[in-house]
CSV table of C-alpha atoms and ligand atoms in Angstrom, one decimal:
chain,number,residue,atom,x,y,z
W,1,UNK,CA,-72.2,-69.9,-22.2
W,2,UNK,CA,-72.1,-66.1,-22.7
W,3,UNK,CA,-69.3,-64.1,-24.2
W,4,UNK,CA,-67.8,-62.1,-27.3
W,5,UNK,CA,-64.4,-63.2,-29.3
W,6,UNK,CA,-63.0,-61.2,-32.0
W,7,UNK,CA,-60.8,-63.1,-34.6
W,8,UNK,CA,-58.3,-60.2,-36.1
W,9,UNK,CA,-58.5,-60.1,-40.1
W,10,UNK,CA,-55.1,-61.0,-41.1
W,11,UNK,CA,-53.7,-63.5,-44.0
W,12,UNK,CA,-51.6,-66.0,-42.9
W,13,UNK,CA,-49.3,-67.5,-45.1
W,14,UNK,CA,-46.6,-70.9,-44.1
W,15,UNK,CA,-44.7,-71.1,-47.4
W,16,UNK,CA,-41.4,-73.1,-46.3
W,17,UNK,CA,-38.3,-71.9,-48.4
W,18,UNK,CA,-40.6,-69.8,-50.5
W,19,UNK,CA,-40.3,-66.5,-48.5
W,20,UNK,CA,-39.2,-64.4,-51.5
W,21,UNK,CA,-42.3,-65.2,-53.8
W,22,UNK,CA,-44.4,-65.3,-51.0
W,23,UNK,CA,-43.9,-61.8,-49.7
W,24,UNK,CA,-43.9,-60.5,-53.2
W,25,UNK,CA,-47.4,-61.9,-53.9
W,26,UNK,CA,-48.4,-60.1,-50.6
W,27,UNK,CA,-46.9,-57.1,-51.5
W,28,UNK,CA,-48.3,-57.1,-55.2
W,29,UNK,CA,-52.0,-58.0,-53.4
W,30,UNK,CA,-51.5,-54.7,-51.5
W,31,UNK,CA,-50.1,-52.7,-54.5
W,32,UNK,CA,-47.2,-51.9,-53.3
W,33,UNK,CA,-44.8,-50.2,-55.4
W,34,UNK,CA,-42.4,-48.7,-52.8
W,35,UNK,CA,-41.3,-51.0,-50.3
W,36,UNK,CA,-39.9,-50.1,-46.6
W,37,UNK,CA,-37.7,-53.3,-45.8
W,38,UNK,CA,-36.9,-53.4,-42.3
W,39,UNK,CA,-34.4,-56.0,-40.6
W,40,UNK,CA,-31.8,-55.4,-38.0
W,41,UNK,CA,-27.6,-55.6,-39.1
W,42,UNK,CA,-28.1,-59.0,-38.0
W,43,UNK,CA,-31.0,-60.2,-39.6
W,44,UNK,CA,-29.9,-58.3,-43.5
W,45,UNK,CA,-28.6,-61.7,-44.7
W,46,UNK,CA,-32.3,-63.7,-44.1
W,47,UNK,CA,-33.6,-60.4,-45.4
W,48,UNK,CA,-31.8,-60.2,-48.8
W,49,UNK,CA,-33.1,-62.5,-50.6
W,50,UNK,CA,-36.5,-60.9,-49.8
W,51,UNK,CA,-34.8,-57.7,-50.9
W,52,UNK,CA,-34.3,-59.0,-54.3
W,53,UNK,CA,-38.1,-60.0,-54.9
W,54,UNK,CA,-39.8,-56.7,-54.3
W,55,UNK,CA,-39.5,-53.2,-55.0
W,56,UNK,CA,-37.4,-51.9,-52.2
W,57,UNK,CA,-37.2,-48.4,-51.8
W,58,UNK,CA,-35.6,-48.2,-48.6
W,59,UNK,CA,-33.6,-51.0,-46.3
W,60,UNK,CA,-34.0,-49.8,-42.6
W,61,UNK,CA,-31.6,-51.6,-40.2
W,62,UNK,CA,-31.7,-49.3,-37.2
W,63,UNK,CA,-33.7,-51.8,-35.2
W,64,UNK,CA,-33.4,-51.8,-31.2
W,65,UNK,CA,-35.3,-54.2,-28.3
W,66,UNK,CA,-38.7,-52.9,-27.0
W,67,UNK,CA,-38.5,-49.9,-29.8
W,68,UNK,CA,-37.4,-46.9,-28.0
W,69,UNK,CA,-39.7,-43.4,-28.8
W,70,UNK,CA,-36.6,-42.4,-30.7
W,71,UNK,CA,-35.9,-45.3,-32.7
W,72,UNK,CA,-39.7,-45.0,-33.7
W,73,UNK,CA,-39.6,-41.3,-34.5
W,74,UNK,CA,-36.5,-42.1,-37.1
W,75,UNK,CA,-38.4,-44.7,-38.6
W,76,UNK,CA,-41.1,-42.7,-39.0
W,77,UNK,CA,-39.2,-40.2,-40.7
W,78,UNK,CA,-37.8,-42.2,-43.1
W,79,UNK,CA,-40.6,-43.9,-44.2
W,80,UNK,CA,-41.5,-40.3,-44.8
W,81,UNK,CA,-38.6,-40.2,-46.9
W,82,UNK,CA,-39.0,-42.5,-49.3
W,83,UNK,CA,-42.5,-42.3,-50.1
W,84,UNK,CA,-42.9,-46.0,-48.7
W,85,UNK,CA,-46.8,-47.4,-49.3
W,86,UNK,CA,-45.7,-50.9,-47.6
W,87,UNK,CA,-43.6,-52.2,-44.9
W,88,UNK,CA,-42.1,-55.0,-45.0
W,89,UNK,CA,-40.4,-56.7,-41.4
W,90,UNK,CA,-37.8,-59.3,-41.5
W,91,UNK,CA,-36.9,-60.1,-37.9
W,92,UNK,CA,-38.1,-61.3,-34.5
W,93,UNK,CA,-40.2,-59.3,-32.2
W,94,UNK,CA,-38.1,-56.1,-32.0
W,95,UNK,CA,-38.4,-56.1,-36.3
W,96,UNK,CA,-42.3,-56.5,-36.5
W,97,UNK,CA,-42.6,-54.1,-33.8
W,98,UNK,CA,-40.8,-50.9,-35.7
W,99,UNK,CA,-42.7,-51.5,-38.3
W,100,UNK,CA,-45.8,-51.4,-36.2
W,101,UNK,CA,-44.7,-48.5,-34.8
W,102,UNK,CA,-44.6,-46.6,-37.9
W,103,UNK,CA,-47.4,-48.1,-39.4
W,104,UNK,CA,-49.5,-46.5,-35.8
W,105,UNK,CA,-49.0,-43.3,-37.0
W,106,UNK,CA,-48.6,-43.9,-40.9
W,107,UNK,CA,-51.3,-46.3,-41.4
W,108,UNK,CA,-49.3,-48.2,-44.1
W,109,UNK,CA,-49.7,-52.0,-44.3
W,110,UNK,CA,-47.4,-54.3,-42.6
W,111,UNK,CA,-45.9,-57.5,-44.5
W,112,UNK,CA,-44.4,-59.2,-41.1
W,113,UNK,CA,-42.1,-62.0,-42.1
W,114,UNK,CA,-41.0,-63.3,-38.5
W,115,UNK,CA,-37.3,-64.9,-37.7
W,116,UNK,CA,-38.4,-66.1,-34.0
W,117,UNK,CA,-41.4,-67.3,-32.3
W,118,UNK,CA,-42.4,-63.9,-30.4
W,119,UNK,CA,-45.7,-63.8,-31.9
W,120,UNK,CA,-46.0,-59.8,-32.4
W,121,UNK,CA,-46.7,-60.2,-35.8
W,122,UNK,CA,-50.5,-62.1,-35.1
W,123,UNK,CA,-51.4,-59.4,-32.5
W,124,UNK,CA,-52.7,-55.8,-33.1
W,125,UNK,CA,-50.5,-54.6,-29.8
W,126,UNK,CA,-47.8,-52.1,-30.6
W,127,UNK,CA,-45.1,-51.4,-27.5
W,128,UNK,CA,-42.8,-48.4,-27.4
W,129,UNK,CA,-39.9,-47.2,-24.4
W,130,UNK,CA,-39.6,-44.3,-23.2
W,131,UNK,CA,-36.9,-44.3,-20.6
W,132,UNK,CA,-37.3,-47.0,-18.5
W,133,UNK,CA,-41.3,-47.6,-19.0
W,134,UNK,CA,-42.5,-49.3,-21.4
W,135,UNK,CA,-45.9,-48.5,-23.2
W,136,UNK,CA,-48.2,-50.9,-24.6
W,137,UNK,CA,-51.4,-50.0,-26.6
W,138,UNK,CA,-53.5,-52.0,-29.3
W,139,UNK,CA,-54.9,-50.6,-32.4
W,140,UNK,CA,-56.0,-52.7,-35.4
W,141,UNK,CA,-53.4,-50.2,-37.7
W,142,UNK,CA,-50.5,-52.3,-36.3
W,143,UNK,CA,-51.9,-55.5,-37.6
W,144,UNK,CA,-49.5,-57.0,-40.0
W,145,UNK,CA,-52.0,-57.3,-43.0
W,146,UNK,CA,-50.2,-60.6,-44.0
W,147,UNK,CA,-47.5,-63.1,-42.3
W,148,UNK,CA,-45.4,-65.3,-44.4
W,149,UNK,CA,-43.8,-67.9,-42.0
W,150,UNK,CA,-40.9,-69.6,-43.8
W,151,UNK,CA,-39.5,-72.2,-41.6
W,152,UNK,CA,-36.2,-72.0,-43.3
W,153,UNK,CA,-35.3,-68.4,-42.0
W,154,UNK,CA,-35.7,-70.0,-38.3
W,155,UNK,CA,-32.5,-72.4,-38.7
W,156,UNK,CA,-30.1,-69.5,-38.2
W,157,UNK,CA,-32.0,-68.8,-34.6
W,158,UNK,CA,-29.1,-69.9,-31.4
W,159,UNK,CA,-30.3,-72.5,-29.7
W,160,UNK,CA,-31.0,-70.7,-26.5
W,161,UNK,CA,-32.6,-68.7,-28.4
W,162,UNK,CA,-34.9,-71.0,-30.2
W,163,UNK,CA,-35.5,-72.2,-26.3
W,164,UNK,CA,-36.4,-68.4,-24.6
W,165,UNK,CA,-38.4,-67.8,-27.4
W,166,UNK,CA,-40.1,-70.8,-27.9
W,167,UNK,CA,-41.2,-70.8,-23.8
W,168,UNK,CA,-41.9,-66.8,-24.3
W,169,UNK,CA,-44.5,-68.6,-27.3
W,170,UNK,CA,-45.6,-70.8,-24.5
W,171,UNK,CA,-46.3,-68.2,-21.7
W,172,UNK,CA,-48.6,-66.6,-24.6
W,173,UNK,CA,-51.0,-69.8,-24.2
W,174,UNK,CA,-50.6,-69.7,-20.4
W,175,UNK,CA,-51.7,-66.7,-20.1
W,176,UNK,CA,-54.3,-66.7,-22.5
W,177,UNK,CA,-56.0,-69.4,-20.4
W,178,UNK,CA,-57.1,-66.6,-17.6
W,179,UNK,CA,-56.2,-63.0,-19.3
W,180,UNK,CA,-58.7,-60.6,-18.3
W,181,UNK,CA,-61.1,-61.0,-22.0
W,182,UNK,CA,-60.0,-65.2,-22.1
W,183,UNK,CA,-63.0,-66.9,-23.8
W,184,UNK,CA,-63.5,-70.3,-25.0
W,185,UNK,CA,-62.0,-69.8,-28.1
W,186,UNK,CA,-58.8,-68.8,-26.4
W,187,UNK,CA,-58.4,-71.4,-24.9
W,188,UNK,CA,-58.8,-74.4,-27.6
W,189,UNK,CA,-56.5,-72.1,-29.7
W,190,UNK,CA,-53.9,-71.6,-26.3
W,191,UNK,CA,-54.1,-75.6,-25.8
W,192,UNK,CA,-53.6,-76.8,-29.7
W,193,UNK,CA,-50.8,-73.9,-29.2
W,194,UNK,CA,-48.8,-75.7,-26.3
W,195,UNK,CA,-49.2,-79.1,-28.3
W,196,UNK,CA,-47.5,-77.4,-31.2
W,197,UNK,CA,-44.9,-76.1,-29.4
W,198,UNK,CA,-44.0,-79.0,-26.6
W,199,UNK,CA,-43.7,-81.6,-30.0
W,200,UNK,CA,-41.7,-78.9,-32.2
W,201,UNK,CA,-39.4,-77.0,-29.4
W,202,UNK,CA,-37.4,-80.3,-27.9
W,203,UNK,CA,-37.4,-81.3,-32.2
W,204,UNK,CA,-35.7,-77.9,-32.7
W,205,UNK,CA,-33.5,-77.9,-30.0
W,206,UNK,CA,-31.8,-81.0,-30.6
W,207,UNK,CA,-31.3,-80.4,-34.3
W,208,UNK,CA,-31.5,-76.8,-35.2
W,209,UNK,CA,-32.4,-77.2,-38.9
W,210,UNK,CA,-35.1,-79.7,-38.4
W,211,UNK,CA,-37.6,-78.0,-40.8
W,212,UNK,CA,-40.4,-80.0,-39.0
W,213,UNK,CA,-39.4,-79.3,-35.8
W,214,UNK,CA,-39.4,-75.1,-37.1
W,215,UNK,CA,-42.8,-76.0,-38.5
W,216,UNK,CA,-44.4,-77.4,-35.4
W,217,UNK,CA,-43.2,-74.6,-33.7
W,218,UNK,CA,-44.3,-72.1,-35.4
W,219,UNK,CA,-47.6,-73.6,-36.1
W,220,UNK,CA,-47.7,-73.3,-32.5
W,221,UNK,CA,-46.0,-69.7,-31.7
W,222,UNK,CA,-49.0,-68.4,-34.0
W,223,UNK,CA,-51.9,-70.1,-32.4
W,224,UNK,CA,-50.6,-68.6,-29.3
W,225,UNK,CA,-50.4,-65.0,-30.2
W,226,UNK,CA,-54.0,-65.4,-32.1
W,227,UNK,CA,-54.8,-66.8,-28.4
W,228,UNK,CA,-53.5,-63.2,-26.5
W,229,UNK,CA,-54.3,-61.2,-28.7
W,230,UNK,CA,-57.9,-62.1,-27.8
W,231,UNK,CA,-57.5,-63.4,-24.6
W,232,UNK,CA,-55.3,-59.6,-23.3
W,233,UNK,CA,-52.1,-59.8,-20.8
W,234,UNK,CA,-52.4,-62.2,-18.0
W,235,UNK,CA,-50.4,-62.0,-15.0
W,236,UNK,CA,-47.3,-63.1,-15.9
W,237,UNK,CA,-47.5,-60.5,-18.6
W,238,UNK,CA,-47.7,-58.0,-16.5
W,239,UNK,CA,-44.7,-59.0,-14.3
W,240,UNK,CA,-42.6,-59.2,-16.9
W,241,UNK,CA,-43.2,-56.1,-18.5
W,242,UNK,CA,-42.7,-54.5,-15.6
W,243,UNK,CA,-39.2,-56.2,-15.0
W,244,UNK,CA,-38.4,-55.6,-18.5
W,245,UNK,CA,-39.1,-52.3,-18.8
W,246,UNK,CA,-37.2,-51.7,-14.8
W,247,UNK,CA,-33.7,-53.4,-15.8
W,248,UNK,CA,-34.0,-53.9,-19.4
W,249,UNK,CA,-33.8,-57.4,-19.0
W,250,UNK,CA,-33.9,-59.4,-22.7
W,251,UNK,CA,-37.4,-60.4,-23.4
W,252,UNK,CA,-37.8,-64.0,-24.3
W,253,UNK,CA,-35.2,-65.1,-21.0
W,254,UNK,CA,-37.1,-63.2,-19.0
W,255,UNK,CA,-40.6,-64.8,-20.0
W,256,UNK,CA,-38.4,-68.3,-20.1
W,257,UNK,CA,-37.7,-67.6,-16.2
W,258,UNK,CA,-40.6,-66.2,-15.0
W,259,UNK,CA,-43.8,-68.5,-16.6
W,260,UNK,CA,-43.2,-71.9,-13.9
W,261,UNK,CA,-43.3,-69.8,-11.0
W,262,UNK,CA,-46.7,-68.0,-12.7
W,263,UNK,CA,-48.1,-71.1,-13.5
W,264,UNK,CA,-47.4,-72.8,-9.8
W,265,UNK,CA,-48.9,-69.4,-8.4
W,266,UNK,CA,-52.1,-69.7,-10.6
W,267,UNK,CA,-52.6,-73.1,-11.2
W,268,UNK,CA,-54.3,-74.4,-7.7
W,269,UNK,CA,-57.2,-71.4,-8.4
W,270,UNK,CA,-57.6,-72.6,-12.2
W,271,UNK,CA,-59.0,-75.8,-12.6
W,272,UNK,CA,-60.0,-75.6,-16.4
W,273,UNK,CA,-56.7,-74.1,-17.6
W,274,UNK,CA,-54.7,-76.3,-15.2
W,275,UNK,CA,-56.2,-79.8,-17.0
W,276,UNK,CA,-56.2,-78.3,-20.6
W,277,UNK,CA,-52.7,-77.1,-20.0
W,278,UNK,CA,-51.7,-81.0,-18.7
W,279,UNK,CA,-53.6,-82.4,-21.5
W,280,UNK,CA,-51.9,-80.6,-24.2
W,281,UNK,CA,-48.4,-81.4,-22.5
W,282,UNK,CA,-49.5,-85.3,-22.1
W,283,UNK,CA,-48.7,-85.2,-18.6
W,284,UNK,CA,-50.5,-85.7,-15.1
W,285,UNK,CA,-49.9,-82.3,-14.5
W,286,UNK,CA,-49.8,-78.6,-15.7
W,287,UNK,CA,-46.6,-78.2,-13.7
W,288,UNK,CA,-45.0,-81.2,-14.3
W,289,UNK,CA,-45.4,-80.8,-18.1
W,290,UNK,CA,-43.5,-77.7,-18.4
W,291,UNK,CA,-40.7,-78.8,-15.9
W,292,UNK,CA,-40.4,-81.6,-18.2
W,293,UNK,CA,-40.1,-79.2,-20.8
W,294,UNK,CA,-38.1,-76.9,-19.4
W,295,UNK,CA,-35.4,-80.1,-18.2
W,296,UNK,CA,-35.5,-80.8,-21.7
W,297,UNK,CA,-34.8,-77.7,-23.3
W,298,UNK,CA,-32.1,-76.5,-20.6
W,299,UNK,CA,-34.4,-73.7,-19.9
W,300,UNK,CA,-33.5,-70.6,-18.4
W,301,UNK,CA,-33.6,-70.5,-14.7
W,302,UNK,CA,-32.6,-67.5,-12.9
W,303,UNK,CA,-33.5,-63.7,-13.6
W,304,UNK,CA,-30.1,-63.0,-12.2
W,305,UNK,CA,-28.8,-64.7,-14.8
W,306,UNK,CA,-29.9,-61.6,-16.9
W,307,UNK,CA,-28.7,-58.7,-15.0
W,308,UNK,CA,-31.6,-58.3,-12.6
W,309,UNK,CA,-30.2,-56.9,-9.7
W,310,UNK,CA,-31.2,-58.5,-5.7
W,311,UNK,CA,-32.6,-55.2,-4.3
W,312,UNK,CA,-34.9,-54.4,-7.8
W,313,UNK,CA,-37.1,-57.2,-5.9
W,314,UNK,CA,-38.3,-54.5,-3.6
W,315,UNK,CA,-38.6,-51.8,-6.6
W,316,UNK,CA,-40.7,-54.1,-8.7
W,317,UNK,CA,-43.5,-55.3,-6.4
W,318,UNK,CA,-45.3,-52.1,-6.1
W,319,UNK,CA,-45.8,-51.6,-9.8
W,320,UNK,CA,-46.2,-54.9,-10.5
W,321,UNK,CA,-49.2,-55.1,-7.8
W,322,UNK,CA,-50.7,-52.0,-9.6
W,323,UNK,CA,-50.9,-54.4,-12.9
W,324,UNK,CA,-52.8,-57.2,-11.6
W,325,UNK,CA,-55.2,-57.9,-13.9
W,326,UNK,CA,-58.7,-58.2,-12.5
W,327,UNK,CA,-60.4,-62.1,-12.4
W,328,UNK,CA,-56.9,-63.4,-12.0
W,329,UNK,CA,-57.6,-67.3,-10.8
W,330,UNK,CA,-55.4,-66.8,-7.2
W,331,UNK,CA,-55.9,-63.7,-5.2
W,332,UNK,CA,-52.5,-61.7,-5.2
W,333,UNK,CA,-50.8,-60.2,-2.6
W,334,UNK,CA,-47.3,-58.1,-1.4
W,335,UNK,CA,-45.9,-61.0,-0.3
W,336,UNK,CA,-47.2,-63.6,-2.8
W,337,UNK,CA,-45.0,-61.0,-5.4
W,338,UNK,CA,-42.1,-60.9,-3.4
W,339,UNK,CA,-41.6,-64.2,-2.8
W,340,UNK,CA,-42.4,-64.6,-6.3
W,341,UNK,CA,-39.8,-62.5,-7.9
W,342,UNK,CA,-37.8,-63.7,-4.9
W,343,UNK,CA,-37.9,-67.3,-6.4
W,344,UNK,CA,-37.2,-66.1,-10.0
W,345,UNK,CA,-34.7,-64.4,-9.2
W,346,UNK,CA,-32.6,-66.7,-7.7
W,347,UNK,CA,-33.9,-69.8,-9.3
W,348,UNK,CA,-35.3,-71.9,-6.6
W,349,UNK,CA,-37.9,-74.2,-7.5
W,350,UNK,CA,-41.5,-73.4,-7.9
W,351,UNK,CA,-43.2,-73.5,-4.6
L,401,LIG,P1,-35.5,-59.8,-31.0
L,401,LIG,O1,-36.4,-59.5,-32.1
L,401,LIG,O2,-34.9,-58.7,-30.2
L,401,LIG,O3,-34.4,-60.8,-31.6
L,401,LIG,C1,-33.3,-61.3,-30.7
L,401,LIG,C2,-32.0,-61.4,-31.5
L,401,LIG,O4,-32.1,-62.5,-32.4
L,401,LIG,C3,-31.7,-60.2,-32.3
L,401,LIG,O5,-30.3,-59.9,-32.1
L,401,LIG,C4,-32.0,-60.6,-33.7
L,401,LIG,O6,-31.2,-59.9,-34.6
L,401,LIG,C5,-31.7,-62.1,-33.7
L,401,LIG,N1,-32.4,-62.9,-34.6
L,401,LIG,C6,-33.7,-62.8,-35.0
L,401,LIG,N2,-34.0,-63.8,-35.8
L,401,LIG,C7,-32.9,-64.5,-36.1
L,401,LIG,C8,-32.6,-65.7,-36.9
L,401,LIG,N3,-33.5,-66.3,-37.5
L,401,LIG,N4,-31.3,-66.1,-36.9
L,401,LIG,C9,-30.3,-65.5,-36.1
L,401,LIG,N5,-30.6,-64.4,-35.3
L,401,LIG,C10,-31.8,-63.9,-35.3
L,401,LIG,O7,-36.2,-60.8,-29.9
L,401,LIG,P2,-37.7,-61.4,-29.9
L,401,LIG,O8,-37.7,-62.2,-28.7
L,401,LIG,O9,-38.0,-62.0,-31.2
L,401,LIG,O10,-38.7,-60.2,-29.7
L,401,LIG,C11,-38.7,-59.4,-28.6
L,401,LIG,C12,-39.5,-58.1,-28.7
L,401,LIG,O11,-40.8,-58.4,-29.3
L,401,LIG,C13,-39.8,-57.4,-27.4
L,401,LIG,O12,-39.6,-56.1,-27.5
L,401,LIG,C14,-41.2,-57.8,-27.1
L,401,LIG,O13,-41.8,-56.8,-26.3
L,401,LIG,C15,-41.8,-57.8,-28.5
L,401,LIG,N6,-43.0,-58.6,-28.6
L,401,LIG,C16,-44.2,-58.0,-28.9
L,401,LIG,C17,-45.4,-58.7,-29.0
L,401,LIG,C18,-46.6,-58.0,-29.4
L,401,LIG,O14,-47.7,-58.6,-29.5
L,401,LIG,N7,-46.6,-56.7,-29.6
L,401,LIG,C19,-45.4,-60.1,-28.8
L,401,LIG,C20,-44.1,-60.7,-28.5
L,401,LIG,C21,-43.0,-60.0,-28.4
């Protein structure tokens, strides 16, 4: 057995119903006197009582999906501003990843506090739009220098929501099983990861407050974004960044649709990943597993459903062939992609 794994240096804290103290214990640890908090309009009300517990020199709200270069550039500015020496995010993934966008060119620490199960906050990979492509790069600056997960923020989350999210959390330990650096490590941590999350997602979705359910789920959104950020954008990644970035399609569905049809693609050519993925799911079968799953959760079905257009089947494969990742298990082709995205798109079952 040969290979090299890096575990990021990062403090990870699960304080349930303690956010407030817990953050401001981070925040003292870093010496931070001037606090950038930033949550979205819609997130201000987890975010206040956080508010109340630090020094906040500045509330940022101006928060929008996949951080366009110009949402960035204002953040930066006002971080600028107000003389901010830490960030603090309140939010899902769109949150944590303006703050990583300012602190990639400010350097200033990162508090992440995450409201969904995305997973940006355990990875050092910052994304930012311009138009309709979507960069992606990884520097260790963006790493959050500490994560509080408070379960109890989680109970305001929609439930299909919870759901997209949850599965996006899931196609993190997929891929992770064969992204282009996957090691060993990876993998236990992707496998403990889908445990986590197949015991704490169906919890969740039938009782939205469940605390335990949040918990489990969480437990396992993080063990699959320690898992990629190690283990580096597998296939499905790569498709649907492309689609996402093409149609501005919303993030977690997207992943929610796409991950069955990846996973039926891949599965025959990865043995190793295929019976770890079964054995975490308790069930004779990768693919089984997560159509369990999926029936249970009322998954998403369809990228239709989310404003893909038919003929952006056509405009995607070329790009998307161009991101394959070298190693992937199955050997890919034009039509393997089409008929891919073709499925996906309309919903048909896994072939
Ligand atoms: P999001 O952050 O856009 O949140 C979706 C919606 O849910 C928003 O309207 C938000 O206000 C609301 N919301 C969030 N928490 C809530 C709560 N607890 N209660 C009620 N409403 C709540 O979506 P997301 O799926 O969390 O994140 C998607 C973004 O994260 C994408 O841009 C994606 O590329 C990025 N991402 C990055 C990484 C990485 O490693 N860099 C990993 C995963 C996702």
């Amino acid at each position: 057995m040969k290979f090299i794994h890096e575990t990021l240096p990062q403090r990870v804290v699960f304080a349930p119903g303690e956010a407030p103290s817990a953050v401001a214990a981070e925040v003292g640890a870093l010496g931070g006197a001037k606090v950038m908090l930033i949550a979205s309009e819609q997130e201000a009300a987890l975010a206040d009582p956080i508010a109340a517990a630090v020094p906040v020199a500045l509330r940022h709200e101006d928060v929008v999906m996949h951080v366009p270069v110009e949402v960035a550039a204002r953040a930066r500015q006002a971080a600028a501003s107000c003389g901010a020496d830490v960030i603090v995010t309140v939010g899902g993934g769109s949150t944590t990843g303006l703050g990583k966008a300012v602190a990639l060119t400010t350097g200033l620490p990162v508090v992440a506090v995450p409201t969904t199960y995305a997973g940006s906050e355990a990875t050092d990979v910052w994304g930012l739009t311009e138009g309709e492509t979507k960069r992606t790069g990884a520097d260790p600056k963006v790493l959050p220098r500490s994560i509080v997960y408070d379960a109890h923020l989680l109970t305001t989350l929609p439930g299909e929501l919870t759901v997209s999210s949850g599965l996006n959390a899931l196609a993190h330990c997929v891929d992770s099983m064969w992204g282009p650096r996957a090691d060993p490590i990876d993998r236990v941590l992707a496998q403990e990861g889908i445990h986590g999350l197949a015991a704490g997602l169906p919890q969740v979705a039938g009782d939205s407050a469940s605390i335990e359910g949040i918990e489990k789920t969480l437990y396992g959104a993080y063990l699959a974004a320690v898992a990629f950020a190690s283990a580096g954008s597998g296939l499905h990644h790569k498709i649907c960044h492309v689609l996402g970035g093409m149609f501005n399609l919303p993030h977690a569905q997207t992943h929610a649709v796409v991950l069955p049809y990846v996973l039926a693609f891949n599965a025959p050519y990865a043995p190793e990943a295929e019976s770890r993925i079964a054995h975490a799911f308790g069930s004779a079968t990768a693919r089984e597993g997560l159509a369990a799953l999926r029936d249970a959760l009322g998954a998403p079905r369809a990228l239709r459903d989310y404003g893909m257009p038919a003929d952006g089947i056509a405009k995607a494969v070329g790009p998307i062939l161009k991101a394959v990742p070298a190693g992937n298990p199955a050997p890919v082709t034009q039509a393997d992609i089409t008929a891919l995205l073709q499925a996906a798109w309309s919903g048909e079952e896994p072939a």
